[in-house]
Short mmCIF file of C-alpha atoms in Angstrom, two decimals:
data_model
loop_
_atom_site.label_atom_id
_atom_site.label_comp_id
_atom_site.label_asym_id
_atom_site.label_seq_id
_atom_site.Cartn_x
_atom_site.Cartn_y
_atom_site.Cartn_z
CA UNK A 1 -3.08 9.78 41.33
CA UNK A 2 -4.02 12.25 43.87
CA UNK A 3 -5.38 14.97 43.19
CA UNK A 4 -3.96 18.12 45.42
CA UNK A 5 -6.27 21.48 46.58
CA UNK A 6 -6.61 23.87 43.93
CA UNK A 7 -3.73 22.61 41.47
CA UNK A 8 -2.83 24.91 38.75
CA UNK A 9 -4.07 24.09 35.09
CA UNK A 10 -0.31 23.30 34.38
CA UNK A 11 -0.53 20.56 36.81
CA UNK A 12 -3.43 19.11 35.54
CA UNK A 13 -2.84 19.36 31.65
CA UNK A 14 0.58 17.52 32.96
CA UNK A 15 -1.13 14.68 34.44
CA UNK A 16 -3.81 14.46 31.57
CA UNK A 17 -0.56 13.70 29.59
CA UNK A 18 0.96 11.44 32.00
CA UNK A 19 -2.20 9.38 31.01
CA UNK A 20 -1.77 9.73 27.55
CA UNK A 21 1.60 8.53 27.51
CA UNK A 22 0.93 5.58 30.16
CA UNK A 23 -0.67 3.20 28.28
CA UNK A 24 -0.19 2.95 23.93
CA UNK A 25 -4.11 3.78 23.87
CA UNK A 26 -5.65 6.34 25.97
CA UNK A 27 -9.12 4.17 27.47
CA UNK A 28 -12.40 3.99 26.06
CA UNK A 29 -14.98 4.98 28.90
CA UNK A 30 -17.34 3.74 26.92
CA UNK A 31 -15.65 0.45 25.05
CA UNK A 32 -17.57 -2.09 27.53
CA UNK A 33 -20.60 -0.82 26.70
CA UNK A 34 -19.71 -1.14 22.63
CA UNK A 35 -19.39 -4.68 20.58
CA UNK A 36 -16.07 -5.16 19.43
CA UNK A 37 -17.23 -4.61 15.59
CA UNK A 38 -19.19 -1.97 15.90
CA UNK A 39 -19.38 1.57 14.24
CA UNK A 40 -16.06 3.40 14.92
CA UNK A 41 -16.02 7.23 15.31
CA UNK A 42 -14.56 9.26 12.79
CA UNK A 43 -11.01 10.50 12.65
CA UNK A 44 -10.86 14.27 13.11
CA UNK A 45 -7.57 16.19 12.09
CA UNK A 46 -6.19 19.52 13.96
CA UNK A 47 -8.72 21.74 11.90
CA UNK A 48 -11.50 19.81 12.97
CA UNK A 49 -12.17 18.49 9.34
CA UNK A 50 -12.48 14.81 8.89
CA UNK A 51 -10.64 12.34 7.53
CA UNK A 52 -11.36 10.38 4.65
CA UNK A 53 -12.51 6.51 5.53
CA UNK A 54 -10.47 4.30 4.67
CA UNK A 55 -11.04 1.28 2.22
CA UNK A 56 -11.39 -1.71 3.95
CA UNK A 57 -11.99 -3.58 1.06
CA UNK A 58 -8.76 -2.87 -0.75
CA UNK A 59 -6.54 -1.93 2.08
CA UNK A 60 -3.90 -4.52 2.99
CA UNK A 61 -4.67 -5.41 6.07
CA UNK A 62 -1.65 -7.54 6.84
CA UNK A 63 -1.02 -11.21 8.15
CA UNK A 64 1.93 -12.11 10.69
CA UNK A 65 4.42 -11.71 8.22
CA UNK A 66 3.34 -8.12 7.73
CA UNK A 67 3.12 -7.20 11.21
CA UNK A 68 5.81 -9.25 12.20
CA UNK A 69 8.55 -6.52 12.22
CA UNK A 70 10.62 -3.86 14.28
CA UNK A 71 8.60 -0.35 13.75
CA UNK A 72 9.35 3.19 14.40
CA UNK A 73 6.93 5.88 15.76
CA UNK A 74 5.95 8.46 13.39
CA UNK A 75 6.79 11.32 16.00
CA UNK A 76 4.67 13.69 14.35
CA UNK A 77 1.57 11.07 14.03
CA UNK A 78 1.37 11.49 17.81
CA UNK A 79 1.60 15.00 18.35
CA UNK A 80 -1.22 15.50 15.89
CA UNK A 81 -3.17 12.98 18.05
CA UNK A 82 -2.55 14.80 21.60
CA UNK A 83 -2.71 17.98 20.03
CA UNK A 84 -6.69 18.43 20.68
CA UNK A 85 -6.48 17.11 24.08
CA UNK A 86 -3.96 18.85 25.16
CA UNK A 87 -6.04 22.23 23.57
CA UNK A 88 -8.63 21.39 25.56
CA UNK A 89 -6.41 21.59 28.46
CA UNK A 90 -5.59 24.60 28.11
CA UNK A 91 -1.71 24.36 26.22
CA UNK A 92 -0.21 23.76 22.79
CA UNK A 93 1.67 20.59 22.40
CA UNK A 94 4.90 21.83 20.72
CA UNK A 95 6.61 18.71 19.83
CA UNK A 96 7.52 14.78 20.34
CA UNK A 97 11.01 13.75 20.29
CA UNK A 98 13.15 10.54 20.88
CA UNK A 99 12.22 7.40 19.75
CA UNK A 100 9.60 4.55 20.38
CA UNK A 101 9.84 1.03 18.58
CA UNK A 102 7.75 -1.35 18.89
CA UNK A 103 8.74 -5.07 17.94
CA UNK A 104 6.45 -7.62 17.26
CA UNK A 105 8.22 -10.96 16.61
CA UNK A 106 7.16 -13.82 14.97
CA UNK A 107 7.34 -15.89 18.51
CA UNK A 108 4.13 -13.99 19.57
CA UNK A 109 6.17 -11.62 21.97
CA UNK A 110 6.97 -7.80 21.67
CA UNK A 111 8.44 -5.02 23.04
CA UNK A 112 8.04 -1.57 23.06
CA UNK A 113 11.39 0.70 23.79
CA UNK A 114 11.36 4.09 24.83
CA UNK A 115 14.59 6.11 24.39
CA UNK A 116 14.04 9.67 25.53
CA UNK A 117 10.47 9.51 24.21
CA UNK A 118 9.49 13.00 25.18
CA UNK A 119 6.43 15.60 24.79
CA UNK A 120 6.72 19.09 25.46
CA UNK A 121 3.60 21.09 26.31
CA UNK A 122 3.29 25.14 25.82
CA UNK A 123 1.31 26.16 28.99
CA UNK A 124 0.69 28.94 31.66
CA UNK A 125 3.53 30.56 30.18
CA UNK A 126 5.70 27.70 30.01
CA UNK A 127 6.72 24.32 29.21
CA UNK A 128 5.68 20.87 30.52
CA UNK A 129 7.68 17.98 29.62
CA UNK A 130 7.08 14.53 29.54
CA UNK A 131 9.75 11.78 29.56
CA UNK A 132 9.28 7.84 28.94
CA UNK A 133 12.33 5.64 29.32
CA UNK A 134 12.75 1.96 29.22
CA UNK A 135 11.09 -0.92 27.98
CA UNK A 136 7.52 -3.21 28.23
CA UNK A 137 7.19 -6.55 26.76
CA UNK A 138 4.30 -8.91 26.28
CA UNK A 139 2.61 -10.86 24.27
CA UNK A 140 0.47 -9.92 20.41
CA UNK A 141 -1.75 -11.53 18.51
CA UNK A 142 -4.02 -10.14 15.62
CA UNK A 143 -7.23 -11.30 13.43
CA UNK A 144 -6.40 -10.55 10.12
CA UNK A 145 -9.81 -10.93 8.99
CA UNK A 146 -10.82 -7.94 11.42
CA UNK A 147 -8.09 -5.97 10.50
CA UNK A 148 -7.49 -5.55 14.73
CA UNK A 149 -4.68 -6.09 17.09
CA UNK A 150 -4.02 -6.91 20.48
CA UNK A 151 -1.23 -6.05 23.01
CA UNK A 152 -1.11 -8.04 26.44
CA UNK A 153 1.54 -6.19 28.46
CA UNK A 154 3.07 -8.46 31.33
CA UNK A 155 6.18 -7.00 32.28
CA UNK A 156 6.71 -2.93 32.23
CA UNK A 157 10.24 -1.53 32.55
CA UNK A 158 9.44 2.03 31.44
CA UNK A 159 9.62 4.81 33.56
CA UNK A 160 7.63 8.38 33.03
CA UNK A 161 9.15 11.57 34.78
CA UNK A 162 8.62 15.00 33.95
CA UNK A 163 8.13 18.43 34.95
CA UNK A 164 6.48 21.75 34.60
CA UNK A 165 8.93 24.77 34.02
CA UNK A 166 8.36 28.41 34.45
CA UNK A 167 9.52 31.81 35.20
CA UNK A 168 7.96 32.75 38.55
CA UNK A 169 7.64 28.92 39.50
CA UNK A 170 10.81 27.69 38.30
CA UNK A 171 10.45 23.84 37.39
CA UNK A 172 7.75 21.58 39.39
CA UNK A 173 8.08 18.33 39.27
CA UNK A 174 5.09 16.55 38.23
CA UNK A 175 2.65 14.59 41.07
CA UNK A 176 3.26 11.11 39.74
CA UNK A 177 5.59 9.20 37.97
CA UNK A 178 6.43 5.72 36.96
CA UNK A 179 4.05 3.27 34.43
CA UNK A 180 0.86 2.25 33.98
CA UNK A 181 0.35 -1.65 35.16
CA UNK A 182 -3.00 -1.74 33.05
CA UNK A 183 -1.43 -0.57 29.81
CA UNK A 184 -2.20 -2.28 26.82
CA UNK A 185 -4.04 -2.44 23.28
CA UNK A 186 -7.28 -4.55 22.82
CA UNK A 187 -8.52 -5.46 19.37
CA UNK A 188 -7.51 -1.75 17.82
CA UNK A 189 -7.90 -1.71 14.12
CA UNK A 190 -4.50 -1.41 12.15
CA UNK A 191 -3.67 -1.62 8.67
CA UNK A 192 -0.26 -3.34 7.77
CA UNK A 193 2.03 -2.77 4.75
CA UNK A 194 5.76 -3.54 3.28
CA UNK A 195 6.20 0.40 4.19
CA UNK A 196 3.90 1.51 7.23
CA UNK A 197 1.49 0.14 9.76
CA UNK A 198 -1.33 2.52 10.67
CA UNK A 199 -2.99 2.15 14.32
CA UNK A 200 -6.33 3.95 15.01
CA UNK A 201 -6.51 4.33 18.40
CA UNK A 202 -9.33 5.90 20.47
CA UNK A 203 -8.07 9.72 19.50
CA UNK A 204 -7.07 8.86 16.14
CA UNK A 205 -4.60 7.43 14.07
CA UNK A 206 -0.37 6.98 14.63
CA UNK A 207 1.50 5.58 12.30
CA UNK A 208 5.01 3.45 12.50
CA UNK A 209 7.80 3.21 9.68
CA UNK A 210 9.60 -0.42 9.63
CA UNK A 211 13.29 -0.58 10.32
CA UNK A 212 16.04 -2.07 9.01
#
């Protein structure tokens, strides 16, 4: 993504979101660096207070069967996950709508479907909004006795458009579109029940609701 002369914060909180929404995890500058079962940081909430630790003893961590379903984004999880960066940025992330489900089957394959998957971003004294359509597909696999899972992307049909709105501007459309052909999850810790599935990502934790 280029980068033009002087953009205007809109434009870049935009594009910091773009990123966000490119690949399931936002990267880990510093994951090489890290071993894969090393000390995670802490989950932080909106008020900068953080979360309990979870368990790991007693929490269900989940075989195939358990992750073996079609699940449904907790909306909400996410905005309370973007919310800080996009602070930083300068805006207030208002709200996540549409729907994203991901489905692992038992084959090993999955698929992640966007249907009007959209954030919208309070900012310069207006709105940005971000739109994913489509759908990747890959391959999972998982190591129960970790507690992590893994998501090879090969194939991505989703598209990301958007644009910045505002009175004196009127709407921009943002620099860049399209996916993210590195996208993917490696070894991210999840814990799987008959009612949720929790993924802790590198800005915290979203959480998915099976379906029917």
């Amino acid at each position: 993504m280029k980068r033009r002369d002087r953009p205007a914060p809109g434009i870049l909180l935009a594009s910091v979101l773009v990123a966000a929404l490119a690949a399931c995890a936002p990267p880990d500058p510093g994951s090489e660096d890290e071993p894969a079962d090393g000390p995670e940081d802490s989950v932080v909430d909106e008020a900068g207070e953080e979360a309990p630790e979870e368990d790991s003893g007693d929490a269900p961590q989940g075989d195939a069967d358990c992750l073996a379903s079609s699940w449904l984004l907790d909306n909400e999880s996410w905005r309370l996950m973007l919310a800080p960066l996009a602070q930083q940025s300068g805006g207030t992330l208002e709200s996540v709508t549409g729907e994203l489900v991901l489905d692992l089957s038992e084959d090993g394959t999955y698929s992640s479907s966007y249907t009007n998957w959209a954030v919208t971003t309070r900012v310069d004294g207006g709105s940005a909004v971000i739109e994913r359509n489509g759908v990747d597909s890959g391959i999972w696999a998982h190591d129960s006795s970790l507690g992590t899972l893994e998501l090879i992307e090969y194939e991505l049909g989703s598209q990301i458009e958007g644009y910045i709105e505002d009175p004196v501007n009127g709407r921009t459309p943002l620099p860049a579109t399209g996916t993210d052909d590195s996208a993917s999850l490696e070894n991210v810790e999840y814990i799987c029940g008959s009612e949720d599935l929790l993924i802790t990502l590198e800005l915290g934790t979203v959480f998915f609701t099976p379906l029917p």
